[in-house]
mmCIF file of C-alpha atoms and ligand atoms in Angstrom:
data_model
loop_
_atom_site.group_PDB
_atom_site.id
_atom_site.type_symbol
_atom_site.label_atom_id
_atom_site.label_comp_id
_atom_site.label_asym_id
_atom_site.label_seq_id
_atom_site.Cartn_x
_atom_site.Cartn_y
_atom_site.Cartn_z
ATOM 1 C CA MET A 193 -47.362 -20.712 -27.201
ATOM 2 C CA ASN A 194 -50.409 -22.048 -25.405
ATOM 3 C CA LYS A 195 -53.271 -22.850 -27.780
ATOM 4 C CA ILE A 196 -55.793 -22.896 -24.955
ATOM 5 C CA THR A 197 -57.454 -19.483 -25.090
ATOM 6 C CA PRO A 198 -60.161 -17.967 -22.899
ATOM 7 C CA GLN A 199 -63.507 -16.682 -24.120
ATOM 8 C CA PRO A 200 -63.502 -13.280 -25.877
ATOM 9 C CA GLY A 201 -63.476 -10.403 -23.404
ATOM 10 C CA ILE A 202 -61.969 -12.338 -20.498
ATOM 11 C CA MET A 203 -58.473 -10.938 -20.981
ATOM 12 C CA ASP A 204 -59.938 -7.391 -21.084
ATOM 13 C CA ILE A 205 -60.946 -7.779 -17.439
ATOM 14 C CA ALA A 206 -58.797 -5.584 -15.214
ATOM 15 C CA LEU A 207 -58.004 -7.454 -11.997
ATOM 16 C CA TYR A 208 -59.849 -5.984 -9.016
ATOM 17 C CA GLN A 209 -57.612 -3.880 -6.764
ATOM 18 C CA GLY A 210 -58.517 -4.333 -3.114
ATOM 19 C CA GLY A 211 -57.899 -1.834 -0.328
ATOM 20 C CA GLN A 212 -54.378 -2.028 1.069
ATOM 21 C CA SER A 213 -54.027 -3.406 4.606
ATOM 22 C CA HIS A 214 -50.291 -3.229 5.445
ATOM 23 C CA VAL A 215 -47.554 -0.634 5.332
ATOM 24 C CA ALA A 216 -43.987 -1.965 5.286
ATOM 25 C CA GLY A 217 -42.192 -0.997 8.471
ATOM 26 C CA VAL A 218 -45.178 0.680 10.155
ATOM 27 C CA GLU A 219 -46.927 -0.989 13.075
ATOM 28 C CA HIS A 220 -50.421 -0.442 14.496
ATOM 29 C CA VAL A 221 -51.899 0.630 11.208
ATOM 30 C CA ILE A 222 -55.551 1.572 10.966
ATOM 31 C CA LYS A 223 -57.161 0.323 7.781
ATOM 32 C CA LEU A 224 -59.612 2.853 6.408
ATOM 33 C CA SER A 225 -59.457 1.697 2.806
ATOM 34 C CA SER A 226 -62.317 -0.814 2.423
ATOM 35 C CA ASN A 227 -65.316 0.759 4.195
ATOM 36 C CA GLU A 228 -65.327 -1.903 6.886
ATOM 37 C CA ASN A 229 -67.202 -1.498 10.167
ATOM 38 C CA PRO A 230 -64.726 -0.227 12.798
ATOM 39 C CA PHE A 231 -66.734 -1.985 15.517
ATOM 40 C CA GLY A 232 -66.437 -5.380 13.848
ATOM 41 C CA PRO A 233 -69.339 -7.790 13.520
ATOM 42 C CA SER A 234 -72.164 -8.113 16.054
ATOM 43 C CA PRO A 235 -71.055 -10.221 19.075
ATOM 44 C CA LYS A 236 -74.101 -12.369 18.327
ATOM 45 C CA ALA A 237 -72.818 -13.028 14.794
ATOM 46 C CA ILE A 238 -69.452 -14.080 16.212
ATOM 47 C CA GLU A 239 -71.169 -16.456 18.620
ATOM 48 C CA ALA A 240 -73.326 -17.931 15.843
ATOM 49 C CA ALA A 241 -70.258 -18.433 13.644
ATOM 50 C CA ARG A 242 -68.473 -20.220 16.512
ATOM 51 C CA ASP A 243 -71.491 -22.404 17.240
ATOM 52 C CA SER A 244 -71.642 -23.459 13.601
ATOM 53 C CA ALA A 245 -68.252 -25.178 13.922
ATOM 54 C CA ALA A 246 -69.726 -28.318 15.466
ATOM 55 C CA THR A 247 -71.840 -29.069 12.405
ATOM 56 C CA LEU A 248 -69.358 -28.272 9.666
ATOM 57 C CA HIS A 249 -69.563 -31.851 8.358
ATOM 58 C CA ARG A 250 -73.107 -31.060 7.180
ATOM 59 C CA TYR A 251 -73.904 -29.371 3.886
ATOM 60 C CA PRO A 252 -75.542 -25.983 4.391
ATOM 61 C CA SER A 253 -79.105 -25.103 3.478
ATOM 62 C CA THR A 254 -79.499 -24.812 -0.272
ATOM 63 C CA ASP A 255 -82.506 -22.458 -0.249
ATOM 64 C CA HIS A 256 -81.244 -20.241 2.617
ATOM 65 C CA ALA A 257 -84.779 -20.214 4.010
ATOM 66 C CA PRO A 258 -83.936 -19.176 7.599
ATOM 67 C CA LEU A 259 -81.758 -16.271 6.444
ATOM 68 C CA ARG A 260 -84.339 -15.139 3.879
ATOM 69 C CA GLN A 261 -87.044 -15.279 6.572
ATOM 70 C CA ALA A 262 -84.912 -13.147 8.884
ATOM 71 C CA ILE A 263 -84.134 -10.572 6.180
ATOM 72 C CA GLY A 264 -87.770 -10.540 5.080
ATOM 73 C CA ALA A 265 -89.023 -9.949 8.624
ATOM 74 C CA ARG A 266 -86.505 -7.185 9.267
ATOM 75 C CA HIS A 267 -87.125 -5.313 5.995
ATOM 76 C CA ARG A 268 -90.807 -6.259 5.532
ATOM 77 C CA LEU A 269 -90.093 -8.035 2.228
ATOM 78 C CA ASP A 270 -91.475 -11.284 0.840
ATOM 79 C CA PRO A 271 -88.759 -13.912 1.571
ATOM 80 C CA ALA A 272 -89.741 -15.782 -1.608
ATOM 81 C CA ARG A 273 -88.529 -12.816 -3.630
ATOM 82 C CA LEU A 274 -85.039 -12.759 -2.064
ATOM 83 C CA VAL A 275 -81.883 -14.443 -3.342
ATOM 84 C CA CYS A 276 -78.656 -14.725 -1.331
ATOM 85 C CA GLY A 277 -75.135 -14.700 -2.703
ATOM 86 C CA VAL A 278 -71.480 -14.850 -1.759
ATOM 87 C CA GLY A 279 -71.422 -11.131 -1.105
ATOM 88 C CA SER A 280 -73.646 -8.901 -3.173
ATOM 89 C CA ASP A 281 -70.863 -9.242 -5.755
ATOM 90 C CA GLU A 282 -72.148 -12.728 -6.494
ATOM 91 C CA VAL A 283 -75.728 -11.511 -6.820
ATOM 92 C CA LEU A 284 -74.525 -8.859 -9.280
ATOM 93 C CA GLN A 285 -72.714 -11.607 -11.155
ATOM 94 C CA PHE A 286 -75.883 -13.763 -11.314
ATOM 95 C CA ILE A 287 -77.677 -10.801 -12.848
ATOM 96 C CA ALA A 288 -75.041 -10.207 -15.527
ATOM 97 C CA GLN A 289 -74.672 -13.911 -16.271
ATOM 98 C CA ALA A 290 -78.408 -14.455 -16.612
ATOM 99 C CA TYR A 291 -79.338 -11.301 -18.494
ATOM 100 C CA ALA A 292 -76.350 -10.123 -20.582
ATOM 101 C CA GLY A 293 -74.101 -11.796 -23.120
ATOM 102 C CA PRO A 294 -72.076 -11.211 -26.280
ATOM 103 C CA GLY A 295 -73.408 -8.234 -28.264
ATOM 104 C CA ASP A 296 -75.183 -6.746 -25.241
ATOM 105 C CA GLU A 297 -74.313 -3.523 -23.441
ATOM 106 C CA VAL A 298 -74.201 -2.961 -19.695
ATOM 107 C CA ILE A 299 -74.300 0.619 -18.434
ATOM 108 C CA TYR A 300 -72.522 1.849 -15.323
ATOM 109 C CA THR A 301 -71.631 5.366 -14.247
ATOM 110 C CA GLU A 302 -68.341 7.235 -14.309
ATOM 111 C CA HIS A 303 -67.451 6.831 -10.630
ATOM 112 C CA GLY A 304 -69.400 3.584 -10.221
ATOM 113 C CA PHE A 305 -68.191 0.434 -8.468
ATOM 114 C CA SER A 306 -65.318 -1.244 -10.355
ATOM 115 C CA MET A 307 -67.043 -4.641 -10.194
ATOM 116 C CA TYR A 308 -69.686 -3.628 -12.777
ATOM 117 C CA PRO A 309 -67.391 -3.595 -15.841
ATOM 118 C CA ILE A 310 -65.690 -6.741 -14.527
ATOM 119 C CA ILE A 311 -68.901 -8.754 -14.275
ATOM 120 C CA ALA A 312 -70.197 -7.383 -17.587
ATOM 121 C CA ARG A 313 -67.057 -8.724 -19.297
ATOM 122 C CA MET A 314 -67.292 -12.002 -17.369
ATOM 123 C CA ALA A 315 -70.670 -12.459 -19.073
ATOM 124 C CA GLY A 316 -69.192 -11.573 -22.473
ATOM 125 C CA ALA A 317 -71.064 -8.259 -22.642
ATOM 126 C CA MET A 318 -69.677 -4.781 -23.275
ATOM 127 C CA PRO A 319 -69.521 -2.322 -20.342
ATOM 128 C CA VAL A 320 -70.540 1.236 -21.254
ATOM 129 C CA MET A 321 -69.444 4.033 -18.937
ATOM 130 C CA VAL A 322 -71.707 7.100 -18.593
ATOM 131 C CA PRO A 323 -70.495 10.454 -17.178
ATOM 132 C CA GLU A 324 -71.731 11.659 -13.785
ATOM 133 C CA ARG A 325 -72.414 15.297 -12.936
ATOM 134 C CA ASP A 326 -70.346 16.748 -10.085
ATOM 135 C CA ARG A 327 -69.929 13.302 -8.542
ATOM 136 C CA HIS A 328 -73.657 12.522 -8.742
ATOM 137 C CA VAL A 329 -75.349 9.917 -10.925
ATOM 138 C CA ASP A 330 -77.074 11.714 -13.831
ATOM 139 C CA VAL A 331 -80.272 10.093 -15.047
ATOM 140 C CA ASP A 332 -80.381 12.017 -18.335
ATOM 141 C CA ASN A 333 -76.827 10.975 -19.179
ATOM 142 C CA ILE A 334 -77.781 7.352 -18.561
ATOM 143 C CA LEU A 335 -80.896 7.612 -20.694
ATOM 144 C CA SER A 336 -79.012 9.110 -23.605
ATOM 145 C CA ALA A 337 -76.549 6.181 -23.514
ATOM 146 C CA VAL A 338 -79.282 3.528 -23.726
ATOM 147 C CA THR A 339 -79.382 1.640 -27.039
ATOM 148 C CA GLU A 340 -81.287 -1.377 -28.329
ATOM 149 C CA GLN A 341 -78.393 -3.480 -27.021
ATOM 150 C CA THR A 342 -78.629 -2.220 -23.429
ATOM 151 C CA ARG A 343 -79.676 -5.021 -21.093
ATOM 152 C CA ILE A 344 -78.630 -3.802 -17.638
ATOM 153 C CA VAL A 345 -78.085 -0.433 -15.941
ATOM 154 C CA PHE A 346 -76.146 -0.470 -12.666
ATOM 155 C CA VAL A 347 -76.703 2.422 -10.279
ATOM 156 C CA THR A 348 -75.140 2.597 -6.811
ATOM 157 C CA ASN A 349 -77.239 4.609 -4.373
ATOM 158 C CA PRO A 350 -75.631 5.979 -2.269
ATOM 159 C CA GLY A 351 -72.541 5.838 -4.463
ATOM 160 C CA ASN A 352 -69.089 4.420 -3.839
ATOM 161 C CA PRO A 353 -66.583 6.149 -3.901
ATOM 162 C CA THR A 354 -68.598 9.372 -4.209
ATOM 163 C CA SER A 355 -70.692 9.002 -0.993
ATOM 164 C CA THR A 356 -73.467 11.003 -2.687
ATOM 165 C CA MET A 357 -76.968 9.849 -3.553
ATOM 166 C CA ILE A 358 -79.771 10.830 -5.872
ATOM 167 C CA PRO A 359 -83.419 11.150 -4.763
ATOM 168 C CA GLU A 360 -85.778 8.212 -5.071
ATOM 169 C CA ALA A 361 -87.849 10.255 -7.557
ATOM 170 C CA GLU A 362 -84.849 10.351 -9.894
ATOM 171 C CA LEU A 363 -84.447 6.581 -9.649
ATOM 172 C CA ALA A 364 -88.154 6.214 -10.377
ATOM 173 C CA ARG A 365 -87.817 8.492 -13.398
ATOM 174 C CA LEU A 366 -84.988 6.293 -14.675
ATOM 175 C CA ALA A 367 -86.928 3.073 -14.113
ATOM 176 C CA GLU A 368 -89.927 4.545 -15.892
ATOM 177 C CA ALA A 369 -87.976 5.760 -18.922
ATOM 178 C CA LEU A 370 -85.887 2.632 -19.482
ATOM 179 C CA PRO A 371 -87.128 0.149 -22.084
ATOM 180 C CA GLN A 372 -89.024 -2.690 -20.402
ATOM 181 C CA THR A 373 -86.385 -5.066 -21.808
ATOM 182 C CA CYS A 374 -83.669 -3.402 -19.758
ATOM 183 C CA LEU A 375 -82.981 -4.247 -16.112
ATOM 184 C CA MET A 376 -82.143 -1.543 -13.609
ATOM 185 C CA VAL A 377 -80.029 -2.684 -10.673
ATOM 186 C CA ILE A 378 -79.981 -0.486 -7.585
ATOM 187 C CA ASP A 379 -76.888 -1.430 -5.588
ATOM 188 C CA GLY A 380 -77.782 -0.498 -2.018
ATOM 189 C CA ALA A 381 -74.521 -1.552 -0.344
ATOM 190 C CA TYR A 382 -74.665 1.625 1.771
ATOM 191 C CA ALA A 383 -78.457 1.961 2.140
ATOM 192 C CA GLU A 384 -78.359 1.343 5.900
ATOM 193 C CA PHE A 385 -76.346 4.525 6.397
ATOM 194 C CA VAL A 386 -79.221 6.701 5.146
ATOM 195 C CA ASP A 387 -82.122 7.409 7.501
ATOM 196 C CA GLY A 388 -85.449 6.413 6.033
ATOM 197 C CA PHE A 389 -84.083 5.005 2.744
ATOM 198 C CA ASP A 390 -85.349 1.542 1.825
ATOM 199 C CA GLY A 391 -82.493 0.917 -0.617
ATOM 200 C CA GLY A 392 -84.895 0.952 -3.530
ATOM 201 C CA ALA A 393 -87.255 -1.803 -2.289
ATOM 202 C CA SER A 394 -90.389 0.210 -3.030
ATOM 203 C CA LEU A 395 -89.160 0.758 -6.596
ATOM 204 C CA VAL A 396 -88.767 -2.999 -6.989
ATOM 205 C CA ASP A 397 -92.433 -3.293 -6.029
ATOM 206 C CA ARG A 398 -93.443 -0.629 -8.554
ATOM 207 C CA PHE A 399 -91.331 -1.706 -11.531
ATOM 208 C CA GLU A 400 -90.918 -5.277 -12.777
ATOM 209 C CA ASN A 401 -87.491 -4.542 -14.231
ATOM 210 C CA VAL A 402 -85.871 -3.191 -11.045
ATOM 211 C CA ILE A 403 -83.599 -5.270 -8.768
ATOM 212 C CA MET A 404 -82.146 -4.146 -5.438
ATOM 213 C CA THR A 405 -78.912 -5.646 -4.052
ATOM 214 C CA ARG A 406 -77.724 -5.392 -0.447
ATOM 215 C CA THR A 407 -74.776 -6.623 1.578
ATOM 216 C CA PHE A 408 -73.664 -7.779 5.021
ATOM 217 C CA SER A 409 -70.153 -6.469 4.299
ATOM 218 C CA LYS A 410 -70.588 -2.847 5.327
ATOM 219 C CA VAL A 411 -72.765 -1.807 8.284
ATOM 220 C CA TYR A 412 -73.027 -5.415 9.513
ATOM 221 C CA GLY A 413 -69.243 -5.795 9.596
ATOM 222 C CA LEU A 414 -69.219 -9.196 7.882
ATOM 223 C CA GLY A 415 -67.065 -8.516 4.812
ATOM 224 C CA GLY A 416 -64.977 -11.573 5.651
ATOM 225 C CA MET A 417 -68.044 -13.831 5.648
ATOM 226 C CA ARG A 418 -69.187 -12.899 2.123
ATOM 227 C CA VAL A 419 -72.979 -12.591 2.301
ATOM 228 C CA GLY A 420 -75.222 -10.402 0.183
ATOM 229 C CA TRP A 421 -78.760 -10.560 -1.153
ATOM 230 C CA GLY A 422 -81.059 -9.309 -3.840
ATOM 231 C CA TYR A 423 -84.773 -8.429 -3.984
ATOM 232 C CA ALA A 424 -86.699 -8.539 -7.255
ATOM 233 C CA ALA A 425 -89.847 -9.739 -8.992
ATOM 234 C CA GLN A 426 -90.506 -13.463 -8.489
ATOM 235 C CA SER A 427 -89.835 -14.168 -12.162
ATOM 236 C CA ILE A 428 -86.355 -12.641 -11.888
ATOM 237 C CA ILE A 429 -85.517 -14.438 -8.621
ATOM 238 C CA ASP A 430 -86.503 -17.725 -10.287
ATOM 239 C CA VAL A 431 -84.009 -16.994 -13.065
ATOM 240 C CA LEU A 432 -81.185 -15.991 -10.705
ATOM 241 C CA ASN A 433 -81.627 -19.184 -8.670
ATOM 242 C CA ARG A 434 -80.863 -21.193 -11.811
ATOM 243 C CA VAL A 435 -77.362 -19.762 -12.148
ATOM 244 C CA ARG A 436 -76.705 -19.981 -8.394
ATOM 245 C CA GLN A 437 -74.722 -22.924 -7.079
ATOM 246 C CA PRO A 438 -76.874 -24.945 -4.664
ATOM 247 C CA PHE A 439 -74.438 -24.559 -1.757
ATOM 248 C CA ASN A 440 -73.041 -21.110 -2.496
ATOM 249 C CA LEU A 441 -73.205 -19.909 1.124
ATOM 250 C CA SER A 442 -71.404 -21.782 3.888
ATOM 251 C CA LEU A 443 -73.092 -22.918 7.074
ATOM 252 C CA THR A 444 -70.992 -20.412 9.008
ATOM 253 C CA ALA A 445 -71.831 -17.516 6.708
ATOM 254 C CA LEU A 446 -75.559 -18.252 6.893
ATOM 255 C CA ALA A 447 -75.503 -18.494 10.689
ATOM 256 C CA ALA A 448 -73.503 -15.295 11.157
ATOM 257 C CA ALA A 449 -75.671 -13.279 8.758
ATOM 258 C CA GLU A 450 -78.903 -14.455 10.366
ATOM 259 C CA ALA A 451 -77.662 -13.493 13.832
ATOM 260 C CA ALA A 452 -76.437 -10.139 12.497
ATOM 261 C CA VAL A 453 -79.722 -9.162 10.894
ATOM 262 C CA ASN A 454 -81.539 -9.960 14.131
ATOM 263 C CA ASP A 455 -79.214 -7.826 16.279
ATOM 264 C CA VAL A 456 -80.993 -4.524 15.818
ATOM 265 C CA GLU A 457 -79.353 -2.962 18.865
ATOM 266 C CA PHE A 458 -75.833 -3.375 17.464
ATOM 267 C CA LEU A 459 -76.945 -2.068 14.073
ATOM 268 C CA THR A 460 -78.485 1.003 15.683
ATOM 269 C CA PHE A 461 -75.275 1.695 17.594
ATOM 270 C CA CYS A 462 -73.069 1.377 14.486
ATOM 271 C CA ARG A 463 -75.308 3.601 12.392
ATOM 272 C CA ALA A 464 -75.452 6.302 15.075
ATOM 273 C CA GLU A 465 -71.683 6.354 15.610
ATOM 274 C CA ASN A 466 -71.097 6.512 11.878
ATOM 275 C CA ALA A 467 -73.592 9.351 11.393
ATOM 276 C CA ARG A 468 -71.983 11.368 14.196
ATOM 277 C CA LEU A 469 -68.377 10.795 13.166
ATOM 278 C CA ARG A 470 -68.746 11.256 9.406
ATOM 279 C CA VAL A 471 -70.065 14.788 9.960
ATOM 280 C CA TRP A 472 -67.293 15.569 12.423
ATOM 281 C CA LEU A 473 -64.588 14.203 10.118
ATOM 282 C CA SER A 474 -65.927 16.046 7.105
ATOM 283 C CA ASP A 475 -66.328 19.351 9.021
ATOM 284 C CA GLU A 476 -62.853 19.216 10.534
ATOM 285 C CA LEU A 477 -61.217 18.496 7.182
ATOM 286 C CA ALA A 478 -63.220 21.269 5.479
ATOM 287 C CA LYS A 479 -61.841 23.731 8.045
ATOM 288 C CA ILE A 480 -58.297 22.944 6.898
ATOM 289 C CA GLY A 481 -59.105 23.223 3.203
ATOM 290 C CA VAL A 482 -60.016 19.622 2.397
ATOM 291 C CA PRO A 483 -63.669 19.643 1.307
ATOM 292 C CA SER A 484 -65.957 16.662 0.742
ATOM 293 C CA ASP A 485 -69.559 16.181 -0.314
ATOM 294 C CA ALA A 486 -72.056 15.501 2.501
ATOM 295 C CA SER A 487 -71.662 11.748 2.986
ATOM 296 C CA CYS A 488 -74.592 9.328 2.818
ATOM 297 C CA THR A 489 -72.254 6.380 3.550
ATOM 298 C CA ASN A 490 -69.573 5.184 5.985
ATOM 299 C CA PHE A 491 -66.761 7.001 4.198
ATOM 300 C CA ILE A 492 -65.985 10.458 2.920
ATOM 301 C CA LEU A 493 -64.432 11.459 -0.381
ATOM 302 C CA ALA A 494 -61.831 14.058 0.580
ATOM 303 C CA ARG A 495 -60.862 16.404 -2.260
ATOM 304 C CA PHE A 496 -57.400 17.913 -2.674
ATOM 305 C CA ALA A 497 -56.027 20.635 -4.942
ATOM 306 C CA ASP A 498 -54.787 18.126 -7.511
ATOM 307 C CA GLN A 499 -53.592 14.570 -7.962
ATOM 308 C CA ALA A 500 -50.087 15.399 -6.726
ATOM 309 C CA GLU A 501 -51.422 16.729 -3.418
ATOM 310 C CA ALA A 502 -53.795 13.782 -2.960
ATOM 311 C CA GLU A 503 -50.952 11.322 -3.529
ATOM 312 C CA ALA A 504 -48.559 13.208 -1.279
ATOM 313 C CA CYS A 505 -51.185 13.200 1.467
ATOM 314 C CA ASP A 506 -51.787 9.480 0.974
ATOM 315 C CA ASP A 507 -48.036 8.832 1.262
ATOM 316 C CA TYR A 508 -47.866 10.918 4.438
ATOM 317 C CA LEU A 509 -50.891 9.165 5.975
ATOM 318 C CA LYS A 510 -49.169 5.822 5.377
ATOM 319 C CA THR A 511 -46.129 6.941 7.364
ATOM 320 C CA GLN A 512 -48.597 7.715 10.165
ATOM 321 C CA GLY A 513 -50.078 4.223 9.979
ATOM 322 C CA LEU A 514 -53.287 5.366 8.290
ATOM 323 C CA ILE A 515 -54.327 3.491 5.164
ATOM 324 C CA VAL A 516 -56.923 5.207 2.992
ATOM 325 C CA ARG A 517 -57.917 4.599 -0.625
ATOM 326 C CA ARG A 518 -56.653 6.281 -3.766
ATOM 327 C CA VAL A 519 -59.463 6.579 -6.293
ATOM 328 C CA ALA A 520 -57.711 7.714 -9.485
ATOM 329 C CA GLY A 521 -58.963 4.448 -10.997
ATOM 330 C CA TYR A 522 -62.507 5.740 -10.429
ATOM 331 C CA ASN A 523 -61.715 8.896 -12.383
ATOM 332 C CA LEU A 524 -61.260 10.881 -9.162
ATOM 333 C CA PRO A 525 -57.491 11.538 -9.228
ATOM 334 C CA ASN A 526 -57.504 14.471 -6.796
ATOM 335 C CA ALA A 527 -59.461 12.670 -4.082
ATOM 336 C CA LEU A 528 -58.898 10.100 -1.332
ATOM 337 C CA ARG A 529 -61.641 7.882 0.026
ATOM 338 C CA ILE A 530 -61.475 7.648 3.797
ATOM 339 C CA THR A 531 -63.588 5.152 5.730
ATOM 340 C CA VAL A 532 -65.194 6.604 8.862
ATOM 341 C CA GLY A 533 -63.455 4.685 11.650
ATOM 342 C CA ASP A 534 -64.123 4.872 15.366
ATOM 343 C CA GLU A 535 -63.565 8.169 17.187
ATOM 344 C CA ASP A 536 -59.871 7.528 17.793
ATOM 345 C CA ALA A 537 -59.290 6.725 14.112
ATOM 346 C CA CYS A 538 -61.150 9.856 12.980
ATOM 347 C CA ARG A 539 -59.100 12.011 15.355
ATOM 348 C CA ARG A 540 -55.887 10.483 14.043
ATOM 349 C CA VAL A 541 -56.923 11.198 10.456
ATOM 350 C CA VAL A 542 -57.715 14.842 11.202
ATOM 351 C CA ALA A 543 -54.455 15.306 13.142
ATOM 352 C CA ALA A 544 -52.408 13.727 10.347
ATOM 353 C CA ILE A 545 -54.011 15.690 7.519
ATOM 354 C CA THR A 546 -53.670 18.888 9.576
ATOM 355 C CA ALA A 547 -49.956 18.164 9.951
ATOM 356 C CA PHE A 548 -49.670 17.369 6.251
ATOM 357 C CA LYS A 549 -51.418 20.596 5.245
ATOM 358 C CA GLY A 550 -49.322 22.615 7.704
ATOM 359 C CA GLY A 551 -46.164 21.188 6.233
ATOM 360 C CA ALA A 552 -47.329 21.782 2.688
ATOM 361 C CA VAL A 553 -47.992 25.551 2.885
HETATM 362 C C1 PLP B 95 -68.841 -2.992 -0.789
HETATM 363 C C2 PLP B 95 -69.730 -2.881 -1.953
HETATM 364 C C3 PLP B 95 -70.506 -3.958 -2.360
HETATM 365 C C4 PLP B 95 -70.567 -5.181 -1.521
HETATM 366 O O1 PLP B 95 -69.791 -6.172 -1.924
HETATM 367 P P1 PLP B 95 -69.899 -7.584 -1.195
HETATM 368 O O2 PLP B 95 -69.625 -8.507 -2.301
HETATM 369 O O3 PLP B 95 -71.288 -7.715 -0.657
HETATM 370 O O4 PLP B 95 -68.870 -7.567 -0.123
HETATM 371 C C5 PLP B 95 -71.332 -3.813 -3.443
HETATM 372 N N1 PLP B 95 -71.407 -2.650 -4.109
HETATM 373 C C6 PLP B 95 -70.693 -1.587 -3.721
HETATM 374 C C7 PLP B 95 -70.850 -0.306 -4.459
HETATM 375 C C8 PLP B 95 -69.821 -1.669 -2.638
HETATM 376 O O5 PLP B 95 -69.102 -0.620 -2.273
#
C-alpha cells in the first residue's frame, strides 16, 4: 500500500470527460460534441502559427503584452487589466487557486460547466451546486446559498450546456447583493455569439469583485491552441499574475491568438453563419417534436421525451457518423447538446433525427 497520499479533496475530483471524436467502424464522422468552430481557425491565425516555427528556440513573451494590446484594442479594455491563460480553464484555475482554499465554498449552478467543481477541489475548497430554474441561472437561488464561507460564485453567461442566458441586470443584481468578500466570475466563453453583449466587461468596471473570462476556443476556432483571458480590477490581475507560470503560453499560441483577434472579417463571417444556422437547426428539430431553448451560443440543447429516447437518438446519430454530446452528467438526462456545424452538418443532423423519430413512432 502506497504511503504517498495526495492532498485532501484531490481524489474527489471526477476526471473531466471530453467530447467524443471517433466512432468505431464509422468513417467521415462529423464531430459536434465540443462546440468547436466548423470553419476552423482564421487563415491568418494558421499563417501566424506557421511563421512562429522559425523562432521556436526562443522563450515566449512572459507578459503577453502584444496579445493583451490586441485584445484591449478590439474590446476597448485596458490591457493592463487583462491576464492570459492556457485556455480560460487556466484563468479559472488561477482564480480558484488564489482566492479559495480549505474551508471555503465555491458556488456553481446546476447545469454549469463541469470544470468549476474540479478547480474548486484542486484548490482544496468545497464546490456547492445551486439549482437553476428551467435551465436558466437563478440569482435568488445563488444568493440563498451564499454563506460566510463563500469565496467565489461562477456563472456562465450564456450557459453551457443550456445555451440560455440571463439579462445583464440580473448579473448586476447578483454582483450588488454578494458580500464584498466574495468574487463573482462571469464565464463569457460564448459571449461572441450574442449581439451587443460585452461578456460582462461593463460589470467588471462597476464592481470591484467581478471578473470576466473569455476564450479563443469557441468562435475563434483555436481550441487546440489553448488560449483564454480574464478581465478584472488591477488589484485582482496583480494577484492572478503571481500564480501564473511566467511562460504559460507558447510562442505559437500567442501568435495565433493575436492574428485571430485582429481578423474581424473572419469573426464576422463565423458569427453570422452560426446565428443563421442555429435558428434553422432549432426550428427544424422543433417541427419534428424535438424542442430546444432559443440558443445564445454555437450549440443547441435538444430535448427528448426521456433519457431512454435521448440515448437511443445519440446511438442512432453515431451510426450515421454524427457525434453529439450526452449531458446526463450536467443533470440534463433527456437532452443532447448539438454543436451548430456548417450547413451540410446541420442538414445531416436534421435528416438523421427525422429518420430516428420516424422509426420510433
Ligand atoms: C469551452 C468553455 C470554456 C473554454 O475553455 P478553454 O479552456 O478556454 O478552452 C470555458 N467555459 C465554458 C463554459 C466553456 O464551455
